[in-house]
Amino acid sequence: MRLTQTSDLWWKNAVVYCLDVETFKDGNDDGIGDFRGLTQQIDYLAGLGVTCLWLMPFFPTPNRDDGYDITDFYSIDPRLGTLGDFVEFMRTAKDRGLRVIADLVVNHTSDQHPWFKQARSSKDNPFRDWYVWSDTPEPDDPKQVVFPDKENSFWELDKDSGQYYLHSFYKHQPDLNVGNPQVRDEITRILGFWMELGLSGFRVDAVPFLIQNVSPKLPDPHDFLADLRAFMSRREGSSILLGEVNVPYDEALTYFGDGNGTELTMCFDFIAMQRAWLSLARSEAEPLASALRERPKPPKDCQWAMFLRNHDELTLDKLTDEERQEVFDAFGPSPDMQIYGRGLRRRLPTMLGGDLRRIKMAYSLLFSLPGTPVIFYGEEIGLGENLEAEGRMAVRIPMQWAPEGGFSKAEPDREMPGGAYAPERINVAAQKRDGDSLLRWFQLLIERYRECPELAWGEKRVLDCDHPAVLAHRCDADGATVLVVHNLSDTAADIELTLEGLAHCRLTDLLTDAVFDVGEDERVELPLDPHGSRWLRASAPDVPPEDASVKSQ
Ligand code: GLC
Ligand code: CA
């Protein structure tokens, strides 16, 4: 692998940082985050080491689904700033070497979008066919309803016209009909517009919903994704589509397109994420190890995106009922922590009981697992949640910059947590000055991750390990090897591993100053602290570890 290649396919070892402009930093003292505030914090993000920002929806919206209900795809919600502010932000991000992607929410619009207002005004309005209508919708499968606390059907009767419209999510979010070529053209125009303003791609919301239930049926719904990808490649070859595709592995694989990756560039790995939580709950490596073994290899230029938490509920829908209950029991036993019967509305540190060692281990795992790590703002400081907030809003709290909050000079629009997770206890300013803080740990992990392209690019192998609580995996690329071990339990563990092809090699721990030698029988013994982790670079004893990296080639 050559360095030029690693930057051409930049997404393969990117560090993606998801944030909502509204909750990140208020630049005009009205209590609501905005682009001016975000722009002030660009140096913080660059200093953290992240390489790509993912902005949650920032478009005009009645805000009934936190901005995922859009009324205009071509502008900025006035509460967050102006297009001028957006362009200044993009320029500043680019200046600091940060790429920016944004949520592309085109499965549906708000019911207040002018297109839907037109569409529902009469059956023969030209916009009617931009949405999906039925006189006699198929009966719903209640298990499929996404927000069962608010909805009980995918169809809503539009009284005036007497027909039902499709809504995969809330009833105020009618589904767009990508069976209509005009809609497909318009979506392409939206992509083109934001790419022209400098975006490097999109996080595509609700992908499986987008291409199903369209009218007329597309010969192959995947052709639409392939068309979008082709369009983007013509405009800007290095742009990406990162898909929200919560389906089993074999089905997820189809969203990358054919062998060359002709549809989505990356898919979130919802399976490994859920099994990781099961592993954490049990302090056992096997659930996660099995996911990594089962996970299909994506096409050459594509990549899985790894995450532990995001802005939604921690969904556990792909676990069995018993497994889900285990995670609930361990990390969210009280009913107000649970949501939709399938998930938890908490952030990671509270779920792990505020145990810093365990929290650090969980993030070491995230950054070293094969795939591109995606973090949700505030994870780097261990932000908590506000269970008083409604539903999924619990985790979407203002960023905590300083002991007094630092998010806004005004009273923030959204409440911050109290107690152990209040800004006085958890904030950026304090953690910057504390060498043992979670923030410093993130910086170290990100730096090492970027220095070890083997993790992102290499051949991955989960190793047999004689200890049930320890996950050991290795990544090999161009003759270079990084070995990673994690102890998921709260007791120390001494493990022994067989490392094929590494007899007589030296293993240098990249997170501490330890060194281990592999025997002539290819075996090595490694001690691990409770919740300890080691990232180890293999080198011949007479070669400095830095020179054993693929980067030197
Ligand atoms: C996706 C988003 C979620 C949103 C939904 C409807 O699942 O992640 O936040 O509510 O789509 O747009
Ligand atoms: Ca503001």
mmCIF file of C-alpha atoms in Angstrom, residues 302-491:
data_model
loop_
_atom_site.group_PDB
_atom_site.id
_atom_site.type_symbol
_atom_site.label_atom_id
_atom_site.label_comp_id
_atom_site.label_asym_id
_atom_site.label_seq_id
_atom_site.Cartn_x
_atom_site.Cartn_y
_atom_site.Cartn_z
ATOM 1 C CA CYS A 302 -15.443 0.327 0.252
ATOM 2 C CA GLN A 303 -15.393 0.153 4.020
ATOM 3 C CA TRP A 304 -17.536 -0.682 7.024
ATOM 4 C CA ALA A 305 -18.146 2.201 9.433
ATOM 5 C CA MET A 306 -17.840 1.293 13.109
ATOM 6 C CA PHE A 307 -19.627 3.037 15.947
ATOM 7 C CA LEU A 308 -20.724 2.349 19.489
ATOM 8 C CA ARG A 309 -23.225 5.161 19.900
ATOM 9 C CA ASN A 310 -24.968 7.577 17.584
ATOM 10 C CA HIS A 311 -27.667 10.241 17.809
ATOM 11 C CA ASP A 312 -30.495 7.703 17.821
ATOM 12 C CA GLU A 313 -31.392 5.089 20.381
ATOM 13 C CA LEU A 314 -28.806 2.356 20.870
ATOM 14 C CA THR A 315 -30.779 -0.115 18.819
ATOM 15 C CA LEU A 316 -30.528 -3.750 19.822
ATOM 16 C CA ASP A 317 -33.007 -4.971 17.233
ATOM 17 C CA LYS A 318 -30.667 -7.537 15.713
ATOM 18 C CA LEU A 319 -30.093 -9.396 18.989
ATOM 19 C CA THR A 320 -32.383 -12.156 20.223
ATOM 20 C CA ASP A 321 -34.955 -11.209 22.873
ATOM 21 C CA GLU A 322 -32.823 -12.861 25.562
ATOM 22 C CA GLU A 323 -29.640 -11.145 24.418
ATOM 23 C CA ARG A 324 -31.363 -7.764 24.285
ATOM 24 C CA GLN A 325 -32.634 -8.321 27.809
ATOM 25 C CA GLU A 326 -29.063 -9.020 28.949
ATOM 26 C CA VAL A 327 -27.937 -5.673 27.561
ATOM 27 C CA PHE A 328 -30.952 -3.924 29.102
ATOM 28 C CA ASP A 329 -30.199 -5.532 32.476
ATOM 29 C CA ALA A 330 -26.553 -4.507 32.317
ATOM 30 C CA PHE A 331 -26.810 -1.012 30.879
ATOM 31 C CA GLY A 332 -30.351 0.296 31.067
ATOM 32 C CA PRO A 333 -32.476 -1.575 33.600
ATOM 33 C CA SER A 334 -35.012 1.162 34.267
ATOM 34 C CA PRO A 335 -37.909 1.606 31.828
ATOM 35 C CA ASP A 336 -37.187 5.305 31.272
ATOM 36 C CA MET A 337 -33.768 4.349 29.855
ATOM 37 C CA GLN A 338 -35.387 2.068 27.293
ATOM 38 C CA ILE A 339 -37.208 3.035 24.151
ATOM 39 C CA TYR A 340 -39.355 1.388 21.471
ATOM 40 C CA GLY A 341 -38.837 -1.972 23.189
ATOM 41 C CA ARG A 342 -35.627 -2.365 21.222
ATOM 42 C CA GLY A 343 -33.133 0.210 22.412
ATOM 43 C CA LEU A 344 -31.573 2.438 25.030
ATOM 44 C CA ARG A 345 -31.623 6.228 25.080
ATOM 45 C CA ARG A 346 -28.352 6.610 26.917
ATOM 46 C CA ARG A 347 -24.789 7.558 26.141
ATOM 47 C CA LEU A 348 -21.863 5.196 26.642
ATOM 48 C CA PRO A 349 -20.261 6.531 29.854
ATOM 49 C CA THR A 350 -23.443 6.357 31.892
ATOM 50 C CA MET A 351 -24.116 2.858 30.606
ATOM 51 C CA LEU A 352 -20.658 1.805 31.737
ATOM 52 C CA GLY A 353 -21.351 3.273 35.163
ATOM 53 C CA GLY A 354 -18.845 6.085 34.739
ATOM 54 C CA ASP A 355 -15.959 3.580 35.082
ATOM 55 C CA LEU A 356 -13.194 5.465 33.270
ATOM 56 C CA ARG A 357 -11.020 2.384 32.731
ATOM 57 C CA ARG A 358 -13.880 0.541 31.110
ATOM 58 C CA ILE A 359 -14.914 3.567 29.045
ATOM 59 C CA LYS A 360 -11.349 3.955 27.785
ATOM 60 C CA MET A 361 -11.225 0.278 26.890
ATOM 61 C CA ALA A 362 -14.502 0.540 24.948
ATOM 62 C CA TYR A 363 -13.123 3.392 22.824
ATOM 63 C CA SER A 364 -9.787 1.639 22.340
ATOM 64 C CA LEU A 365 -11.881 -1.184 20.927
ATOM 65 C CA LEU A 366 -13.803 1.182 18.661
ATOM 66 C CA PHE A 367 -10.683 2.748 17.159
ATOM 67 C CA SER A 368 -8.864 -0.527 16.660
ATOM 68 C CA LEU A 369 -11.679 -2.597 15.177
ATOM 69 C CA PRO A 370 -11.473 -3.054 11.436
ATOM 70 C CA GLY A 371 -13.574 -0.306 9.837
ATOM 71 C CA THR A 372 -13.788 3.486 9.895
ATOM 72 C CA PRO A 373 -14.585 4.812 13.383
ATOM 73 C CA VAL A 374 -17.500 7.209 13.689
ATOM 74 C CA ILE A 375 -17.982 9.118 16.922
ATOM 75 C CA PHE A 376 -20.860 11.224 18.159
ATOM 76 C CA TYR A 377 -19.952 14.687 19.507
ATOM 77 C CA GLY A 378 -19.182 14.696 23.204
ATOM 78 C CA GLU A 379 -18.095 11.061 23.283
ATOM 79 C CA GLU A 380 -14.508 12.313 23.552
ATOM 80 C CA ILE A 381 -15.249 13.924 26.926
ATOM 81 C CA GLY A 382 -17.707 11.351 28.211
ATOM 82 C CA LEU A 383 -20.853 13.466 27.897
ATOM 83 C CA GLY A 384 -23.838 11.978 29.730
ATOM 84 C CA GLU A 385 -27.518 12.163 28.857
ATOM 85 C CA ASN A 386 -30.634 13.920 30.055
ATOM 86 C CA LEU A 387 -33.351 11.363 30.660
ATOM 87 C CA GLU A 388 -35.824 14.185 31.319
ATOM 88 C CA ALA A 389 -35.741 15.023 27.603
ATOM 89 C CA GLU A 390 -38.227 13.363 25.289
ATOM 90 C CA GLY A 391 -37.332 10.052 23.629
ATOM 91 C CA ARG A 392 -34.139 10.047 21.601
ATOM 92 C CA MET A 393 -33.501 13.689 22.517
ATOM 93 C CA ALA A 394 -32.007 12.378 25.779
ATOM 94 C CA VAL A 395 -28.578 11.997 24.146
ATOM 95 C CA ARG A 396 -28.736 15.174 22.026
ATOM 96 C CA ILE A 397 -27.689 17.598 24.728
ATOM 97 C CA PRO A 398 -25.519 20.708 24.371
ATOM 98 C CA MET A 399 -21.766 20.196 24.148
ATOM 99 C CA GLN A 400 -20.002 21.004 27.438
ATOM 100 C CA TRP A 401 -17.043 23.273 26.798
ATOM 101 C CA ALA A 402 -16.345 24.686 30.241
ATOM 102 C CA PRO A 403 -17.360 24.306 33.909
ATOM 103 C CA GLU A 404 -20.114 26.879 33.481
ATOM 104 C CA GLY A 405 -21.295 25.135 30.322
ATOM 105 C CA GLY A 406 -19.611 27.219 27.666
ATOM 106 C CA PHE A 407 -22.155 26.252 25.038
ATOM 107 C CA SER A 408 -23.949 29.576 25.083
ATOM 108 C CA LYS A 409 -23.860 32.862 26.959
ATOM 109 C CA ALA A 410 -27.649 32.662 27.054
ATOM 110 C CA GLU A 411 -29.759 30.010 28.713
ATOM 111 C CA PRO A 412 -29.349 26.962 26.417
ATOM 112 C CA ASP A 413 -32.407 25.891 24.505
ATOM 113 C CA ARG A 414 -31.837 22.333 25.743
ATOM 114 C CA GLU A 415 -31.005 21.263 29.248
ATOM 115 C CA MET A 416 -27.645 19.936 30.352
ATOM 116 C CA PRO A 417 -27.379 17.012 32.751
ATOM 117 C CA GLY A 418 -26.815 17.525 36.449
ATOM 118 C CA GLY A 419 -24.890 15.534 39.044
ATOM 119 C CA ALA A 420 -21.831 13.575 37.979
ATOM 120 C CA TYR A 421 -22.360 14.544 34.329
ATOM 121 C CA ALA A 422 -22.966 18.259 34.841
ATOM 122 C CA PRO A 423 -20.667 20.656 32.988
ATOM 123 C CA GLU A 424 -18.750 21.422 36.210
ATOM 124 C CA ARG A 425 -17.646 17.782 36.193
ATOM 125 C CA ILE A 426 -17.473 16.967 32.475
ATOM 126 C CA ASN A 427 -16.075 19.624 30.174
ATOM 127 C CA VAL A 428 -13.490 20.197 27.461
ATOM 128 C CA ALA A 429 -11.505 22.889 29.268
ATOM 129 C CA ALA A 430 -10.720 20.728 32.290
ATOM 130 C CA GLN A 431 -9.950 17.617 30.269
ATOM 131 C CA LYS A 432 -7.498 19.510 28.061
ATOM 132 C CA ARG A 433 -5.391 20.165 31.148
ATOM 133 C CA ASP A 434 -5.607 16.629 32.514
ATOM 134 C CA GLY A 435 -3.201 14.119 30.956
ATOM 135 C CA ASP A 436 -5.314 11.162 32.113
ATOM 136 C CA SER A 437 -8.604 12.502 30.787
ATOM 137 C CA LEU A 438 -10.823 10.763 28.294
ATOM 138 C CA LEU A 439 -10.195 13.621 25.861
ATOM 139 C CA ARG A 440 -6.429 12.981 25.955
ATOM 140 C CA TRP A 441 -7.092 9.270 25.518
ATOM 141 C CA PHE A 442 -9.152 9.992 22.389
ATOM 142 C CA GLN A 443 -6.372 12.157 20.993
ATOM 143 C CA LEU A 444 -3.861 9.372 21.562
ATOM 144 C CA LEU A 445 -6.106 6.700 20.050
ATOM 145 C CA ILE A 446 -6.842 8.839 17.007
ATOM 146 C CA GLU A 447 -3.171 9.625 16.490
ATOM 147 C CA ARG A 448 -2.192 5.958 16.737
ATOM 148 C CA TYR A 449 -5.074 4.876 14.545
ATOM 149 C CA ARG A 450 -3.950 7.264 11.823
ATOM 150 C CA GLU A 451 -0.370 6.013 12.201
ATOM 151 C CA CYS A 452 -1.505 2.418 11.756
ATOM 152 C CA PRO A 453 -3.171 2.207 8.349
ATOM 153 C CA GLU A 454 -2.915 -1.590 8.762
ATOM 154 C CA LEU A 455 -5.988 -1.338 11.011
ATOM 155 C CA ALA A 456 -8.082 0.194 8.284
ATOM 156 C CA TRP A 457 -6.527 -1.332 5.202
ATOM 157 C CA GLY A 458 -5.082 -4.630 6.281
ATOM 158 C CA GLU A 459 -6.278 -8.213 6.238
ATOM 159 C CA LYS A 460 -8.052 -8.763 9.530
ATOM 160 C CA ARG A 461 -8.021 -11.899 11.590
ATOM 161 C CA VAL A 462 -9.657 -12.607 14.934
ATOM 162 C CA LEU A 463 -7.175 -14.765 16.846
ATOM 163 C CA ASP A 464 -7.871 -17.764 19.022
ATOM 164 C CA CYS A 465 -7.333 -16.733 22.581
ATOM 165 C CA ASP A 466 -7.265 -18.894 25.697
ATOM 166 C CA HIS A 467 -9.159 -16.320 27.786
ATOM 167 C CA PRO A 468 -12.930 -15.803 27.215
ATOM 168 C CA ALA A 469 -12.849 -12.124 28.214
ATOM 169 C CA VAL A 470 -10.084 -11.188 25.779
ATOM 170 C CA LEU A 471 -10.595 -10.186 22.182
ATOM 171 C CA ALA A 472 -7.410 -10.469 20.124
ATOM 172 C CA HIS A 473 -7.191 -9.500 16.482
ATOM 173 C CA ARG A 474 -4.445 -8.703 14.045
ATOM 174 C CA CYS A 475 -4.287 -6.640 10.901
ATOM 175 C CA ASP A 476 -1.637 -7.315 8.261
ATOM 176 C CA ALA A 477 -0.789 -5.148 5.283
ATOM 177 C CA ASP A 478 2.240 -5.337 3.001
ATOM 178 C CA GLY A 479 4.296 -7.354 5.461
ATOM 179 C CA ALA A 480 3.479 -5.081 8.410
ATOM 180 C CA THR A 481 1.414 -6.255 11.376
ATOM 181 C CA VAL A 482 -0.527 -4.599 14.155
ATOM 182 C CA LEU A 483 -1.878 -6.845 16.884
ATOM 183 C CA VAL A 484 -4.602 -5.619 19.234
ATOM 184 C CA VAL A 485 -5.840 -7.150 22.485
ATOM 185 C CA HIS A 486 -8.656 -6.044 24.777
ATOM 186 C CA ASN A 487 -9.626 -7.351 28.166
ATOM 187 C CA LEU A 488 -13.392 -6.928 28.535
ATOM 188 C CA SER A 489 -13.431 -8.015 32.167
ATOM 189 C CA ASP A 490 -12.617 -6.180 35.372
ATOM 190 C CA THR A 491 -9.970 -8.657 36.451
#
